[in-house]
PDB file of C-alpha atoms in Angstrom:
ATOM      1  CA  GLY A 263      14.767 -10.782 -57.144  1.00 82.00           C
ATOM      2  CA  LEU A 264      17.742 -12.811 -56.112  1.00 91.00           C
ATOM      3  CA  GLY A 265      18.352 -10.715 -53.024  1.00 94.00           C
ATOM      4  CA  PHE A 266      21.549  -8.921 -53.932  1.00 95.00           C
ATOM      5  CA  ASN A 267      22.775  -5.843 -55.795  1.00 95.00           C
ATOM      6  CA  ILE A 268      25.595  -5.710 -58.310  1.00 96.00           C
ATOM      7  CA  VAL A 269      28.140  -3.140 -59.445  1.00 96.00           C
ATOM      8  CA  GLY A 270      30.531  -3.072 -62.372  1.00 96.00           C
ATOM      9  CA  GLY A 271      30.375  -3.524 -66.109  1.00 96.00           C
ATOM     10  CA  THR A 272      32.226  -2.071 -69.065  1.00 96.00           C
ATOM     11  CA  ASP A 273      30.541   1.300 -68.562  1.00 95.00           C
ATOM     12  CA  GLN A 274      30.738   1.441 -64.735  1.00 93.00           C
ATOM     13  CA  GLN A 275      33.968  -0.191 -63.627  1.00 93.00           C
ATOM     14  CA  TYR A 276      33.910  -0.906 -59.896  1.00 92.00           C
ATOM     15  CA  VAL A 277      37.588  -1.937 -59.843  1.00 91.00           C
ATOM     16  CA  PRO A 278      39.991   0.101 -62.013  1.00 92.00           C
ATOM     17  CA  ASN A 279      40.804  -1.668 -65.296  1.00 93.00           C
ATOM     18  CA  ASP A 280      38.312  -4.445 -64.505  1.00 94.00           C
ATOM     19  CA  SER A 281      34.864  -4.512 -66.063  1.00 95.00           C
ATOM     20  CA  SER A 282      33.733  -7.545 -64.036  1.00 96.00           C
ATOM     21  CA  ILE A 283      30.448  -7.706 -62.133  1.00 96.00           C
ATOM     22  CA  TYR A 284      30.658  -7.706 -58.317  1.00 96.00           C
ATOM     23  CA  VAL A 285      28.168  -8.227 -55.485  1.00 96.00           C
ATOM     24  CA  SER A 286      27.780  -4.853 -53.775  1.00 96.00           C
ATOM     25  CA  ARG A 287      25.099  -5.693 -51.234  1.00 96.00           C
ATOM     26  CA  ILE A 288      23.226  -8.744 -50.010  1.00 96.00           C
ATOM     27  CA  LYS A 289      19.689  -7.969 -48.889  1.00 96.00           C
ATOM     28  CA  LYS A 290      18.860  -9.300 -45.447  1.00 94.00           C
ATOM     29  CA  ASP A 291      16.398 -12.208 -45.559  1.00 90.00           C
ATOM     30  CA  GLY A 292      16.574 -12.388 -49.373  1.00 92.00           C
ATOM     31  CA  PRO A 293      17.354 -15.608 -51.271  1.00 92.00           C
ATOM     32  CA  ALA A 294      21.125 -14.966 -51.437  1.00 93.00           C
ATOM     33  CA  TYR A 295      21.244 -14.122 -47.713  1.00 94.00           C
ATOM     34  CA  LEU A 296      19.282 -17.233 -46.767  1.00 94.00           C
ATOM     35  CA  ASP A 297      21.490 -19.425 -48.978  1.00 93.00           C
ATOM     36  CA  GLY A 298      24.587 -18.027 -47.268  1.00 93.00           C
ATOM     37  CA  ARG A 299      27.222 -18.785 -49.887  1.00 93.00           C
ATOM     38  CA  LEU A 300      27.399 -15.420 -51.655  1.00 94.00           C
ATOM     39  CA  ARG A 301      29.284 -12.580 -49.964  1.00 95.00           C
ATOM     40  CA  GLU A 302      29.553  -8.860 -50.611  1.00 95.00           C
ATOM     41  CA  GLY A 303      32.592  -8.194 -52.780  1.00 95.00           C
ATOM     42  CA  ASP A 304      32.404 -11.521 -54.629  1.00 96.00           C
ATOM     43  CA  LYS A 305      33.026 -11.416 -58.381  1.00 96.00           C
ATOM     44  CA  ILE A 306      30.290 -13.070 -60.442  1.00 96.00           C
ATOM     45  CA  LEU A 307      31.858 -14.913 -63.351  1.00 96.00           C
ATOM     46  CA  ALA A 308      28.764 -16.539 -64.899  1.00 95.00           C
ATOM     47  CA  VAL A 309      24.988 -16.804 -64.522  1.00 95.00           C
ATOM     48  CA  ASN A 310      23.350 -20.082 -65.617  1.00 94.00           C
ATOM     49  CA  GLY A 311      26.485 -20.913 -67.615  1.00 94.00           C
ATOM     50  CA  LYS A 312      26.630 -17.553 -69.435  1.00 94.00           C
ATOM     51  CA  GLU A 313      29.893 -15.746 -68.734  1.00 94.00           C
ATOM     52  CA  LEU A 314      29.654 -12.129 -67.650  1.00 93.00           C
ATOM     53  CA  LYS A 315      32.463 -10.792 -69.798  1.00 92.00           C
ATOM     54  CA  ASP A 316      32.415  -7.415 -71.501  1.00 93.00           C
ATOM     55  CA  LEU A 317      28.850  -6.538 -70.483  1.00 95.00           C
ATOM     56  CA  ARG A 318      27.462  -3.116 -69.739  1.00 96.00           C
ATOM     57  CA  HIS A 319      25.994  -2.807 -66.256  1.00 96.00           C
ATOM     58  CA  LYS A 320      22.400  -2.643 -67.479  1.00 96.00           C
ATOM     59  CA  ASP A 321      22.915  -5.757 -69.634  1.00 96.00           C
ATOM     60  CA  ALA A 322      24.203  -7.668 -66.603  1.00 95.00           C
ATOM     61  CA  VAL A 323      21.167  -6.509 -64.594  1.00 94.00           C
ATOM     62  CA  GLU A 324      18.865  -7.767 -67.363  1.00 94.00           C
ATOM     63  CA  LEU A 325      20.647 -11.108 -67.380  1.00 93.00           C
ATOM     64  CA  PHE A 326      19.948 -11.488 -63.655  1.00 92.00           C
ATOM     65  CA  ARG A 327      16.333 -10.381 -64.033  1.00 92.00           C
ATOM     66  CA  ASN A 328      15.744 -13.000 -66.720  1.00 92.00           C
ATOM     67  CA  ALA A 329      17.701 -15.776 -64.978  1.00 91.00           C
ATOM     68  CA  GLY A 330      14.584 -17.642 -63.855  1.00 88.00           C
ATOM     69  CA  HIS A 331      13.695 -19.296 -60.574  1.00 85.00           C
ATOM     70  CA  ASP A 332      16.628 -21.733 -60.272  1.00 88.00           C
ATOM     71  CA  VAL A 333      19.826 -19.743 -60.754  1.00 90.00           C
ATOM     72  CA  SER A 334      23.345 -21.096 -60.947  1.00 93.00           C
ATOM     73  CA  LEU A 335      26.162 -18.621 -60.248  1.00 94.00           C
ATOM     74  CA  LYS A 336      29.853 -19.118 -60.832  1.00 95.00           C
ATOM     75  CA  ILE A 337      31.648 -16.811 -58.416  1.00 95.00           C
ATOM     76  CA  GLN A 338      35.104 -15.892 -57.229  1.00 95.00           C
ATOM     77  CA  HIS A 339      35.180 -14.991 -53.550  1.00 93.00           C
ATOM     78  CA  ARG A 340      36.919 -11.749 -52.745  1.00 83.00           C
ATOM     79  CA  LEU A 341      40.240 -11.971 -50.978  1.00 75.00           C
ATOM     80  CA  GLN A 342      39.979 -11.358 -47.248  1.00 62.00           C
ATOM     81  CA  THR A 343      42.262  -8.639 -45.942  1.00 58.00           C
ATOM     82  CA  GLN A 344      44.028  -9.733 -42.808  1.00 54.00           C
ATOM     83  CA  ASN A 345      46.786  -8.688 -40.484  1.00 57.00           C
ATOM     84  CA  GLY A 346      49.787 -10.957 -40.389  1.00 52.00           C
ATOM     85  CA  PRO A 347      50.718 -13.732 -42.783  1.00 52.00           C
ATOM     86  CA  VAL A 348      48.417 -14.636 -45.622  1.00 47.00           C
ATOM     87  CA  GLY A 349      46.417 -17.716 -44.766  1.00 42.00           C
ATOM     88  CA  HIS A 350      43.440 -19.732 -45.883  1.00 41.00           C
ATOM     89  CA  ARG A 351      40.108 -18.930 -44.378  1.00 43.00           C
ATOM     90  CA  GLY A 352      38.496 -22.079 -43.005  1.00 42.00           C
ATOM     91  CA  ASP A 353      35.412 -23.635 -44.535  1.00 42.00           C
ATOM     92  CA  ASP A 354      33.467 -22.802 -41.402  1.00 44.00           C
ATOM     93  CA  GLY A 355      33.821 -19.098 -42.247  1.00 45.00           C
ATOM     94  CA  ASP A 356      35.792 -18.332 -39.075  1.00 45.00           C
ATOM     95  CA  SER A 357      37.974 -15.318 -39.735  1.00 45.00           C
ATOM     96  CA  GLY A 358      39.542 -15.287 -36.285  1.00 45.00           C
ATOM     97  CA  GLY A 359      37.322 -12.528 -34.906  1.00 46.00           C
ATOM     98  CA  LEU A 360      36.232 -14.587 -31.905  1.00 49.00           C
ATOM     99  CA  ARG A 361      39.819 -15.366 -30.923  1.00 49.00           C
ATOM    100  CA  LEU A 362      40.686 -11.661 -31.121  1.00 48.00           C
ATOM    101  CA  ALA A 363      37.700 -10.759 -28.940  1.00 50.00           C
ATOM    102  CA  ALA A 364      38.761 -13.401 -26.406  1.00 54.00           C
ATOM    103  CA  ILE A 365      42.042 -11.512 -26.008  1.00 55.00           C
ATOM    104  CA  LEU A 366      40.777  -7.931 -26.207  1.00 55.00           C
ATOM    105  CA  VAL A 367      37.768  -8.136 -23.882  1.00 59.00           C
ATOM    106  CA  PRO A 368      39.658  -9.470 -20.832  1.00 63.00           C
ATOM    107  CA  GLY A 369      42.501  -7.036 -21.548  1.00 57.00           C
ATOM    108  CA  LEU A 370      40.111  -4.087 -21.613  1.00 60.00           C
ATOM    109  CA  ALA A 371      38.444  -5.313 -18.420  1.00 63.00           C
ATOM    110  CA  LEU A 372      41.828  -5.496 -16.676  1.00 63.00           C
ATOM    111  CA  ALA A 373      42.728  -1.999 -17.865  1.00 63.00           C
ATOM    112  CA  ALA A 374      39.401  -0.625 -16.618  1.00 64.00           C
ATOM    113  CA  ALA A 375      39.909  -2.320 -13.243  1.00 65.00           C
ATOM    114  CA  ALA A 376      43.433  -0.882 -12.975  1.00 65.00           C
ATOM    115  CA  VAL A 377      42.154   2.647 -13.681  1.00 66.00           C
ATOM    116  CA  TRP A 378      39.364   2.211 -11.114  1.00 66.00           C
ATOM    117  CA  ILE A 379      41.845   1.028  -8.469  1.00 74.00           C
ATOM    118  CA  LEU A 380      44.187   3.923  -9.244  1.00 68.00           C
ATOM    119  CA  LEU A 381      41.359   6.464  -8.944  1.00 72.00           C
ATOM    120  CA  ARG A 382      40.143   4.917  -5.662  1.00 71.00           C
ATOM    121  CA  HIS A 383      43.704   4.963  -4.295  1.00 68.00           C
ATOM    122  CA  ARG A 384      44.116   8.667  -5.221  1.00 71.00           C
ATOM    123  CA  GLN A 385      40.841   9.573  -3.505  1.00 70.00           C
ATOM    124  CA  ARG A 386      42.104   8.080  -0.238  1.00 68.00           C
ATOM    125  CA  MET A 387      45.294  10.161  -0.276  1.00 63.00           C
TER     126      MET A 387
END
């Protein structure tokens, strides 16, 4: 297979009032995972030039099964939910998680040290 699962279709809407086909899961070490461009939650608009409009789920699955070895997908990436103002996610795929960890980890370490000092001080009293 192509290394991912899909959800959606006219008979199994994944998003209310939207019969589009979405990537539900990318299988680790499969072709889609190794390629790296497809993400869970992406909407698949077309396979090898054939639009995926108004298809039942099983018909979309058949289309993928018969897509051949070289497959071209037209996709729409899902919107990333974020805190704060809406921004553009960089091409490098950085969502800001590392910057957040750089703030949280030292902060948690300081809090743990403060609790340890407080407990040591109380023991001496």
